[in-house]
mmCIF file of the C-alpha atoms, coordinates in Angstrom:
data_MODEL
# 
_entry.id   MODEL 
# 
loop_
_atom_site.group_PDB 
_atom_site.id 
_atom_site.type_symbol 
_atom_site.label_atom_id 
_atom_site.label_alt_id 
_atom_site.label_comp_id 
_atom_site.label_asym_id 
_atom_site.label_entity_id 
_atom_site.label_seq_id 
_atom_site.pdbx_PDB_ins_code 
_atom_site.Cartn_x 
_atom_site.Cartn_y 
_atom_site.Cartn_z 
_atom_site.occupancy 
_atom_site.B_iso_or_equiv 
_atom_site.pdbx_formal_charge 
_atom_site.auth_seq_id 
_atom_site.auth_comp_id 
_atom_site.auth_asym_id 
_atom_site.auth_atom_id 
_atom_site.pdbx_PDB_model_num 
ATOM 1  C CA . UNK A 1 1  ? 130.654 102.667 118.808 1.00 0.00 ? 1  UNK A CA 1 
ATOM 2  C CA . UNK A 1 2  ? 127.905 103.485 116.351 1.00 0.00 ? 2  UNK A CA 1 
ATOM 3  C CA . UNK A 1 3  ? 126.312 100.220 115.972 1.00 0.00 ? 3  UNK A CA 1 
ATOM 4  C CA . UNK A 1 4  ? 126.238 99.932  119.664 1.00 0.00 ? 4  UNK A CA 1 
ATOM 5  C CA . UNK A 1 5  ? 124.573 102.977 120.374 1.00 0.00 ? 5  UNK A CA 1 
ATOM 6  C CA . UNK A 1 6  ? 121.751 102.237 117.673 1.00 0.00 ? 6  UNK A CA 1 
ATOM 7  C CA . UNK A 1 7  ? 121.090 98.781  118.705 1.00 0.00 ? 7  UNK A CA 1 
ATOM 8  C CA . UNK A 1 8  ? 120.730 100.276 122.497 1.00 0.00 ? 8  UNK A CA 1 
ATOM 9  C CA . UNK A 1 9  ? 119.009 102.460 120.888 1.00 0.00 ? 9  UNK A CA 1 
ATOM 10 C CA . UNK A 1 10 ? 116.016 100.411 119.222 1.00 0.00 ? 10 UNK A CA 1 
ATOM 11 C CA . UNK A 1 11 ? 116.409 97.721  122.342 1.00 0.00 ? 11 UNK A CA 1 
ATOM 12 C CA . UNK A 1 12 ? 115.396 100.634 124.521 1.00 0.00 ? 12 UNK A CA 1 
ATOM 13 C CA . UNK A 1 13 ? 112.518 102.222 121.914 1.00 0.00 ? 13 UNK A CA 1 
ATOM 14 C CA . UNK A 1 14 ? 110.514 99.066  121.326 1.00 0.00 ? 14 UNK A CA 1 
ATOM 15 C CA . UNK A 1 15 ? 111.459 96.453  123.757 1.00 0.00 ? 15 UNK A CA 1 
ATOM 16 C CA . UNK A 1 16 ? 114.055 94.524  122.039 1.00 0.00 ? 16 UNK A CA 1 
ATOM 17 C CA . UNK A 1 17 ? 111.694 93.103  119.683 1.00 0.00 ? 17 UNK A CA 1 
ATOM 18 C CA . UNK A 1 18 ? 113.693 93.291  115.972 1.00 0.00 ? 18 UNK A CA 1 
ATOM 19 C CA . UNK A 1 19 ? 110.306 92.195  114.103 1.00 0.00 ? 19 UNK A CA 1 
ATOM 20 C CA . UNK A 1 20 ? 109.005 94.672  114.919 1.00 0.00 ? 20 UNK A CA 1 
ATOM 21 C CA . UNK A 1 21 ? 111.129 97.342  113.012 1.00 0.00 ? 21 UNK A CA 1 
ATOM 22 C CA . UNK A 1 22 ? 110.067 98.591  109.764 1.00 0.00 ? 22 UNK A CA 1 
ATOM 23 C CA . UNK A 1 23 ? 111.908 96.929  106.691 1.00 0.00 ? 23 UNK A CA 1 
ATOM 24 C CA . UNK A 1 24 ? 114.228 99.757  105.970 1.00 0.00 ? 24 UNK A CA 1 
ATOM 25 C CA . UNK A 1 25 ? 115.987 100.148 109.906 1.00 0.00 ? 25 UNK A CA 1 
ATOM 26 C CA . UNK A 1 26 ? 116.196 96.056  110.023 1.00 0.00 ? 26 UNK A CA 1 
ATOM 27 C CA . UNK A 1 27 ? 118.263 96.593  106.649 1.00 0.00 ? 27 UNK A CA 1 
ATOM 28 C CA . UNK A 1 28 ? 120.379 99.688  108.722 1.00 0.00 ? 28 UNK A CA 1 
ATOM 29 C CA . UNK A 1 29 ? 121.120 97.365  111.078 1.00 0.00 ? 29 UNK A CA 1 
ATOM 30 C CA . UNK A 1 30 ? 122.156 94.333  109.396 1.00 0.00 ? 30 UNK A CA 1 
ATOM 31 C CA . UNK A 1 31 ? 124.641 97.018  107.611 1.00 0.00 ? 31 UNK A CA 1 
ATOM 32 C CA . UNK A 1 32 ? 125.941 98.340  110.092 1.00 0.00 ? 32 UNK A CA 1 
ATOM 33 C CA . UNK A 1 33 ? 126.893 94.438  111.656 1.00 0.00 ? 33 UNK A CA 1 
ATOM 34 C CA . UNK A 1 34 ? 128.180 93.855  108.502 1.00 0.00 ? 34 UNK A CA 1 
ATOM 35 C CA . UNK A 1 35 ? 130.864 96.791  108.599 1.00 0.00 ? 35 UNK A CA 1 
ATOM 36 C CA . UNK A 1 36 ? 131.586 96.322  111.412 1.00 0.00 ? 36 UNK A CA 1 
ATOM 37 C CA . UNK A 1 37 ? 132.376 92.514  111.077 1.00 0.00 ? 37 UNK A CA 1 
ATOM 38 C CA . UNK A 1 38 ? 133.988 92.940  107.995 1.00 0.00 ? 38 UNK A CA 1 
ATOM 39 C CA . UNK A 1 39 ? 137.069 95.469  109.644 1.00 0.00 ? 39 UNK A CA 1 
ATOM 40 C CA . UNK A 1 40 ? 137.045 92.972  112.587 1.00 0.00 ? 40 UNK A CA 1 
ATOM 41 C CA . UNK A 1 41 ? 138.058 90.346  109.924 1.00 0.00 ? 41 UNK A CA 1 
ATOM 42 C CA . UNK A 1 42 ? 140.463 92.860  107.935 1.00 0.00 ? 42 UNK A CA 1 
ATOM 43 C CA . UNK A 1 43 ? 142.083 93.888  111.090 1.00 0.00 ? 43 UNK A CA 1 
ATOM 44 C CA . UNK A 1 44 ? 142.459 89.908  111.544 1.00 0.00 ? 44 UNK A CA 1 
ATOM 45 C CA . UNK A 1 45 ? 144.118 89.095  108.864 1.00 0.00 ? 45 UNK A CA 1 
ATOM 46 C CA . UNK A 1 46 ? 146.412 92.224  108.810 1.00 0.00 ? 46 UNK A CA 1 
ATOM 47 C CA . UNK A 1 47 ? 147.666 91.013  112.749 1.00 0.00 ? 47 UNK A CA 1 
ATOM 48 C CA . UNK A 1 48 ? 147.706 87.866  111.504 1.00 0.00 ? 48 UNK A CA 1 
ATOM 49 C CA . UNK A 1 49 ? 150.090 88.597  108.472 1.00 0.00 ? 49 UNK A CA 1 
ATOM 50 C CA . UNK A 1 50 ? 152.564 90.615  110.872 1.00 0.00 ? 50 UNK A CA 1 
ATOM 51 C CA . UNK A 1 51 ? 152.632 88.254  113.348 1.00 0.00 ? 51 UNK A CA 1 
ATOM 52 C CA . UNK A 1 52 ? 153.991 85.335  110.273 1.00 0.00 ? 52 UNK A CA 1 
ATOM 53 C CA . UNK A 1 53 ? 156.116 88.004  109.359 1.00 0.00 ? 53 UNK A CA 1 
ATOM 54 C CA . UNK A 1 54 ? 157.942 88.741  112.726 1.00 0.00 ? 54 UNK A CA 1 
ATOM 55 C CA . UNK A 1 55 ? 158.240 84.716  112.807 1.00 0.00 ? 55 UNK A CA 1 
ATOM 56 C CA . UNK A 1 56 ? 159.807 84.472  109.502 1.00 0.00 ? 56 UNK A CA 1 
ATOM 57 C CA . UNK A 1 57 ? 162.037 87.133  109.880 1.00 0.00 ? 57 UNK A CA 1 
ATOM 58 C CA . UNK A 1 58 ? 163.250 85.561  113.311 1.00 0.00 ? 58 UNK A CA 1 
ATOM 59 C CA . UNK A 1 59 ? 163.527 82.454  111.888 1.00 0.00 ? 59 UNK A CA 1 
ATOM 60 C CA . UNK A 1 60 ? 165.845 83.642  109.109 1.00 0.00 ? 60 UNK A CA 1 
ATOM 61 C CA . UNK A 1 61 ? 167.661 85.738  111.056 1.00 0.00 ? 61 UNK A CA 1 
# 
């Protein structure tokens, strides 16, 4: 996990303290949260969208 390591990362380089990152790795960070939030919700809706499937299909069948 990328974002994982990075955030243990800065924790463990200055003290957990996010203010007190330059501009440009608070950006990095809030990126990489963002990617990785956004596939959690893709891969959401795509089990989500199966799972009606299967239920349809049973239900018509």
């Amino acid at each position: 996990m990328h974002v994982i390591e990075k955030l243990r990362d800065i924790w463990t380089r200055y003290g957990g303290g996010f203010n007190s990152l330059s501009r440009s790795e608070q950006v990095e960070i809030l990126h990489g949260v963002w990617t990785f939030s956004l596939a959690l919700c893709v891969l959401a809706c795509i089990a989500t969208l199966v799972v009606m499937l299967v239920r349809l299909i049973e239900f018509l069948a």
